[in-house]
Short mmCIF file of C-alpha atoms and ligand atoms in Angstrom, two decimals:
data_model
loop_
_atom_site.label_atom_id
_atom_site.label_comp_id
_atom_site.label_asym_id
_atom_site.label_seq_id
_atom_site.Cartn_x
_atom_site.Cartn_y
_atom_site.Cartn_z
CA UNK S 697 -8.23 -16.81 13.60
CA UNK S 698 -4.78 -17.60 14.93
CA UNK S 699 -2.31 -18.26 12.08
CA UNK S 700 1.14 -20.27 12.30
CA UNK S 701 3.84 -20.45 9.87
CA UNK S 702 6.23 -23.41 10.32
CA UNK S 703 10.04 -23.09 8.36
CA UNK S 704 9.96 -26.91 8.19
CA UNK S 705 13.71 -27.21 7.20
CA UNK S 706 14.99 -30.04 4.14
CA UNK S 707 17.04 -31.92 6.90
CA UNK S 708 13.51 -32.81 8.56
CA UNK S 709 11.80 -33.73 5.47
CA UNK S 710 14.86 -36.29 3.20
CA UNK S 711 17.51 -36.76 5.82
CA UNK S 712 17.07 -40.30 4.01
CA UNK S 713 15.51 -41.87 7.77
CA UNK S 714 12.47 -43.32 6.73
CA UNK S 715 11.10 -39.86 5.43
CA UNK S 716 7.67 -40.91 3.57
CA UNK S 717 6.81 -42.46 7.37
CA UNK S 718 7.97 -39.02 9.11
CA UNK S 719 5.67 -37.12 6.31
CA UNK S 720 2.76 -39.43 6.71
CA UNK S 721 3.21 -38.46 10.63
CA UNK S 722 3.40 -35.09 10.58
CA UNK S 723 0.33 -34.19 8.39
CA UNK S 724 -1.77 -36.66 10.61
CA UNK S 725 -0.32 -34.46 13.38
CA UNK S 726 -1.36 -31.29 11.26
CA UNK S 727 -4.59 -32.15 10.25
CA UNK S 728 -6.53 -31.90 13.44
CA UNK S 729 -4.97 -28.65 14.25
CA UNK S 730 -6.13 -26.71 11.12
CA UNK S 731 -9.46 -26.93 12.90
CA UNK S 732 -8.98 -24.19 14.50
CA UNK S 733 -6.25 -22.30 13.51
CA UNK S 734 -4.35 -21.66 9.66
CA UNK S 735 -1.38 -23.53 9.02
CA UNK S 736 1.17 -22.38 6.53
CA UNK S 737 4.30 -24.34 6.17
CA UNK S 738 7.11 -23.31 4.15
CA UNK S 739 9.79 -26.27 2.75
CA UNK S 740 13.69 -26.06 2.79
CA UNK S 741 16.33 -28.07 0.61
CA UNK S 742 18.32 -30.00 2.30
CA UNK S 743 21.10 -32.65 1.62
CA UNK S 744 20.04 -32.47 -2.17
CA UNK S 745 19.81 -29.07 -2.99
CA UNK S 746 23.23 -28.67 -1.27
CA UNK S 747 24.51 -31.74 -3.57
CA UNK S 748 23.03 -29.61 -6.68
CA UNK S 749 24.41 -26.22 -5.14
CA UNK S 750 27.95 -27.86 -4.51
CA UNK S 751 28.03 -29.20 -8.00
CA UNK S 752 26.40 -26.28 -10.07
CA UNK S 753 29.12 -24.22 -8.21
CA UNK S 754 32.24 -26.86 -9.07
CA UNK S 755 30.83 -25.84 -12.81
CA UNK S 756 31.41 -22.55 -12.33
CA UNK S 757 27.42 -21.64 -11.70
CA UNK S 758 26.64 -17.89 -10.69
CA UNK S 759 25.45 -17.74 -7.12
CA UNK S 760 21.65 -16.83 -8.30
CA UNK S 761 21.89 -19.63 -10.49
CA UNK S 762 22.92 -22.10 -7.58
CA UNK S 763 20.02 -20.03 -5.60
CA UNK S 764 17.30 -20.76 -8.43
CA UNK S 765 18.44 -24.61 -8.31
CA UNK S 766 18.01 -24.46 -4.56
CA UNK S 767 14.48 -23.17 -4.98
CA UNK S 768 13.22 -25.64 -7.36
CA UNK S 769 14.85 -28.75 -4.68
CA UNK S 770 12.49 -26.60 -2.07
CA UNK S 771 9.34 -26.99 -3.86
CA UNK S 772 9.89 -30.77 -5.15
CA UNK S 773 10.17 -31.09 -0.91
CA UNK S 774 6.73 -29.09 -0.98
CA UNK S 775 5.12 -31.36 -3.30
CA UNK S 776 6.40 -34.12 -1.03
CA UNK S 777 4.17 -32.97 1.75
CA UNK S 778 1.39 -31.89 0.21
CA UNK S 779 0.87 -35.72 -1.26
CA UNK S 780 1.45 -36.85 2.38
CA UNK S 781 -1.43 -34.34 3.38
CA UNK S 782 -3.85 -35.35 0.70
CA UNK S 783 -6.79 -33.10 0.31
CA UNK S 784 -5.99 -31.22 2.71
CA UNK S 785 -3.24 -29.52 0.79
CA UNK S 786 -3.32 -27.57 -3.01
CA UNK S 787 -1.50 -29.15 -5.45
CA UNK S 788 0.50 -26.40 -6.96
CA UNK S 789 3.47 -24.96 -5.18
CA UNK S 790 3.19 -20.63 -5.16
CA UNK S 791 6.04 -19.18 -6.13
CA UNK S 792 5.04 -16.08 -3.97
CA UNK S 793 4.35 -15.52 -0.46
CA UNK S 794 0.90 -13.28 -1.41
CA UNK S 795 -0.10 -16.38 -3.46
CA UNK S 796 0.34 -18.58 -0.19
CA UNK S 797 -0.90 -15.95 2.10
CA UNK S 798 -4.06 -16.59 0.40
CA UNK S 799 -4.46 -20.06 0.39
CA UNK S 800 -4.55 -20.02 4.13
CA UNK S 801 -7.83 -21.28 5.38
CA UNK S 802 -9.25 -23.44 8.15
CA UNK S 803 -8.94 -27.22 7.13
CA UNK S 804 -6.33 -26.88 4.51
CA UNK S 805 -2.54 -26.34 4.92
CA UNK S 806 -1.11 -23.97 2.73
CA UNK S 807 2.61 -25.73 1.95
CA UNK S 808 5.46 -23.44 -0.48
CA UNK S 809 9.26 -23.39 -0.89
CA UNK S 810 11.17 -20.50 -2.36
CA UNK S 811 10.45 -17.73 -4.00
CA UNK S 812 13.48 -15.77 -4.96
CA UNK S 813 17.44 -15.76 -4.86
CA UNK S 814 19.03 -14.05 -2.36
CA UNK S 815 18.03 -15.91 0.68
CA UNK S 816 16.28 -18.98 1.93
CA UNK S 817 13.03 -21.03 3.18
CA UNK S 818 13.65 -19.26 6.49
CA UNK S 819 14.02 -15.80 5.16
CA UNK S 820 10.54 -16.92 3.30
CA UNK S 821 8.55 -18.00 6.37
CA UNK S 822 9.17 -14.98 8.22
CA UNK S 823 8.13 -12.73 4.83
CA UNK S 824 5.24 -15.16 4.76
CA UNK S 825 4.57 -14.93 8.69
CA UNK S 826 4.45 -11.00 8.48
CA UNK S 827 1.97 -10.71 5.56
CA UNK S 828 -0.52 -13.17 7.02
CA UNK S 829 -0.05 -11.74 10.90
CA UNK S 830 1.31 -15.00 12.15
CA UNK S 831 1.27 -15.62 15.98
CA UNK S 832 4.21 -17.39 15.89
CA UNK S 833 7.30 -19.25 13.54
CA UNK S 834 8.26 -22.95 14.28
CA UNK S 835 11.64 -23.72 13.62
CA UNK S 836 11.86 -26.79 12.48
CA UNK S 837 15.37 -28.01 12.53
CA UNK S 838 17.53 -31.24 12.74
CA UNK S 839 18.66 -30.22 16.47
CA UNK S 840 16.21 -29.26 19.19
CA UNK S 841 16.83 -25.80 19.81
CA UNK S 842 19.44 -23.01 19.58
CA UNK S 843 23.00 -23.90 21.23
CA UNK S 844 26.16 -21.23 22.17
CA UNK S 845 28.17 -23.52 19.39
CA UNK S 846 27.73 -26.85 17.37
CA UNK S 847 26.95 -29.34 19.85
CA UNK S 848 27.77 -32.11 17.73
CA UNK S 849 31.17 -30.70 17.75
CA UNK S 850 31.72 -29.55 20.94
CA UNK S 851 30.71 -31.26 24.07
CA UNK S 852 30.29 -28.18 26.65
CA UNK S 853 27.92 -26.52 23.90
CA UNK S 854 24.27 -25.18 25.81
CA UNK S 855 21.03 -24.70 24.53
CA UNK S 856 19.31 -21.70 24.88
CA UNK S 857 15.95 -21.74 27.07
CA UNK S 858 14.92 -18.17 25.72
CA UNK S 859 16.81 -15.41 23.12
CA UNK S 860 15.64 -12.04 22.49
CA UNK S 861 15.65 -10.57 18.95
CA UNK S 862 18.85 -8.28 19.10
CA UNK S 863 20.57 -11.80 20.47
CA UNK S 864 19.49 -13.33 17.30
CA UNK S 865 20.56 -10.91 15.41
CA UNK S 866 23.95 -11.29 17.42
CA UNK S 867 24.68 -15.10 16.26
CA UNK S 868 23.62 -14.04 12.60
CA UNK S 869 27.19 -12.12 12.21
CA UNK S 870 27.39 -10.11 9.51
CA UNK S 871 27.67 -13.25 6.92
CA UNK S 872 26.29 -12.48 3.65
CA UNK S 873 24.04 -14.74 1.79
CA UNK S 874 25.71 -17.46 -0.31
CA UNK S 875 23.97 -20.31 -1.93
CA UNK S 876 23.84 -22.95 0.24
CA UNK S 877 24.75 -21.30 3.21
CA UNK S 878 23.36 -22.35 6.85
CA UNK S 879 22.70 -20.54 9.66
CA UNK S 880 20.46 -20.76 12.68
CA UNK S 881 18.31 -18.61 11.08
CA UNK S 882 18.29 -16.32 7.73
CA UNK S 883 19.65 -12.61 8.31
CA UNK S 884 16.93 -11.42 5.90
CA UNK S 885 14.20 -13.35 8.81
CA UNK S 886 15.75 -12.03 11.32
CA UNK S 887 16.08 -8.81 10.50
CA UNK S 888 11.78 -9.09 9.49
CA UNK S 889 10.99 -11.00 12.93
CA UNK S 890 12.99 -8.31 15.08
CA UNK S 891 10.98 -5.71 13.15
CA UNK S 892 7.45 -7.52 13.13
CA UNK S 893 7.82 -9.11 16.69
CA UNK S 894 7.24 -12.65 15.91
CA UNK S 895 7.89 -15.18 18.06
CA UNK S 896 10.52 -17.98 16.36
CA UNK S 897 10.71 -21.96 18.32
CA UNK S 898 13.42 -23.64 17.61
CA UNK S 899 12.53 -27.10 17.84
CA UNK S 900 13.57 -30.47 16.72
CA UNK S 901 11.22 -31.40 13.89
CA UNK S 902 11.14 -34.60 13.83
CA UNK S 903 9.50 -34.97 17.60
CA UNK S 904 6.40 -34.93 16.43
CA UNK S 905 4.81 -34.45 19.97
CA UNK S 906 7.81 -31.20 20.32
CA UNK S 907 6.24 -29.83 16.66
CA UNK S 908 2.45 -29.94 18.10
CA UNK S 909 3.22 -28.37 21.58
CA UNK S 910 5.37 -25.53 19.37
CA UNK S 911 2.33 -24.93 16.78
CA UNK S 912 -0.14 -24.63 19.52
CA UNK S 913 2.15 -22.48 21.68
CA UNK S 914 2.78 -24.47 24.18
CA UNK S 915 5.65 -25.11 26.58
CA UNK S 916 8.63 -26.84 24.42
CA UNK S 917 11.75 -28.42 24.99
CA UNK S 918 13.61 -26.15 22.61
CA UNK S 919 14.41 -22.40 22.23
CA UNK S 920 11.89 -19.13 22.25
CA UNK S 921 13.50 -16.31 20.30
CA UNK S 922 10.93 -13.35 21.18
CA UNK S 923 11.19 -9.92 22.53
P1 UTP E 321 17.01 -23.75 2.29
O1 UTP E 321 16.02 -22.83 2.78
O2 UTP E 321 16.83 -25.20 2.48
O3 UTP E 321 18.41 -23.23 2.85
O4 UTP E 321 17.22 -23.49 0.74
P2 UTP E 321 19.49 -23.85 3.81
O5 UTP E 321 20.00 -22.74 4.68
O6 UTP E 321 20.45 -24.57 2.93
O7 UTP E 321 18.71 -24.90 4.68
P3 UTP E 321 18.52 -25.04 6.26
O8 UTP E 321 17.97 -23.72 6.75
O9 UTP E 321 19.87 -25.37 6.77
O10 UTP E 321 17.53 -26.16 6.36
C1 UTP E 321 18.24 -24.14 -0.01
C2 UTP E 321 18.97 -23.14 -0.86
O11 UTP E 321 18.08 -22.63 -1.89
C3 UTP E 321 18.32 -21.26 -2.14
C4 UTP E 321 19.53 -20.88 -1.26
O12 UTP E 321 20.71 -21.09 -2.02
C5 UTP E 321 19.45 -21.89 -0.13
O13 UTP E 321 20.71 -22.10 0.48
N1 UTP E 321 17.08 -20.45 -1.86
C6 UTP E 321 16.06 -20.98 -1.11
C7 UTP E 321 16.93 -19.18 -2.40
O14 UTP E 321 17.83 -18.66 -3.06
N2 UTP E 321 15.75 -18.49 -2.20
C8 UTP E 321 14.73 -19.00 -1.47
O15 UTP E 321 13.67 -18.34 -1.33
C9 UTP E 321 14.90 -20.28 -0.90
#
């Protein structure tokens, strides 16, 4: 059965813009299409794991010690979704991806956060996506696909129809990983999807009708980062 792993990042699930109603969305948008396929989603931070990261480190907190408080702010975003999918959802958050990997079944959707320091949710979801054989990553991000700079900055910014892996691996720089730290996607992810061969899609995850044509493969509006 196909199998889809969806990095659904913390700026989709508490930007603070009516986020239970997005959540109660999305899993009725999910629900159907765990008929036929498994769905494994994996939770970022967001605004409030940066606001404990940014803090913890104005205290003088170790960077794995920032990283540990940015994994527990993952999985209290995991809990949030798995009460917005009911019974279709476990109610324990694994701290592994193995432990996920085998919760994945046909009418449930298997929902995490972080595991480790040392990276993030993305880093996770392609880990995840690579032990369960995943047909394909969806992005999920607060802007709808990949762009040559920040196009909330700069005005002649373009998106990206289509990337290939060693591009990816381009735009990731040679940045190390510090708590908090954003890219478009985690170095550790894309050095696993560039190995593996997964398909990533950038999309915006709040269009819920964007997320379902992503999951199911088809066309999107966003950006395909594949061979
Ligand atoms: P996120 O995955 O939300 O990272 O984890 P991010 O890059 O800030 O978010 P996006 O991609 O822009 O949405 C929040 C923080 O938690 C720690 C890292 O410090 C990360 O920045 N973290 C998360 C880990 O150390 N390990 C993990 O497995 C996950």
């Amino acid at each position: 059965m196909e199998k889809v792993v969806i990095s659904l990042g913390g700026s989709i699930i508490i930007p603070g813009d009516r986020d239970g109603e997005f959540l109660h969305r999305f899993a009725s948008m999910l629900i159907p299409l765990t008929e036929d396929r498994e769905i494994f989603v994996v939770c970022g931070g967001g605004r409030i794991a940066r606001y404990y990261i940014i803090t913890g480190r104005e205290l003088g907190a170790g960077e794995d010690a920032l990283d540990e408080m940015g994994i527990e702010v993952t999985r209290l975003n995991a809990r949030l979704l798995q009460i917005a999918l009911g019974d279709r959802a476990y109610d324990d958050v694994p701290r592994t991806v193995e432990k996920t990997a085998a919760q994945g079944r046909r009418g449930r959707v298997a929902v995490m956060g972080g595991t480790t320091p040392g990276h993030t949710t993305d880093g996770v979801s392609a880990a995840l996506a690579e032990k369960v054989g995943a047909s394909r990553i969806v992005n999920a991000t607060s802007v709808d696909g990949v762009y040559s700079s920040d196009p909330r900055k700069f005005a002649d910014s373009v998106k990206y129809e289509r990337l290939t892996f060693e591009e990816l691996d381009a735009m990731m720089g040679k940045g190390k990983h510090g708590a908090g730290n954003s890219h478009v996607f985690d170095p550790l992810g894309a050095e696993i999807v560039k190995r593996c061969r997964i398909p990533i899609l950038v999309v915006d995850g709040r269009d819920i009708d964007e997320m379902r044509n992503a999951i199911l493969g088809q066309r999107i509006k966003g950006t395909i980062i594949d061979g």
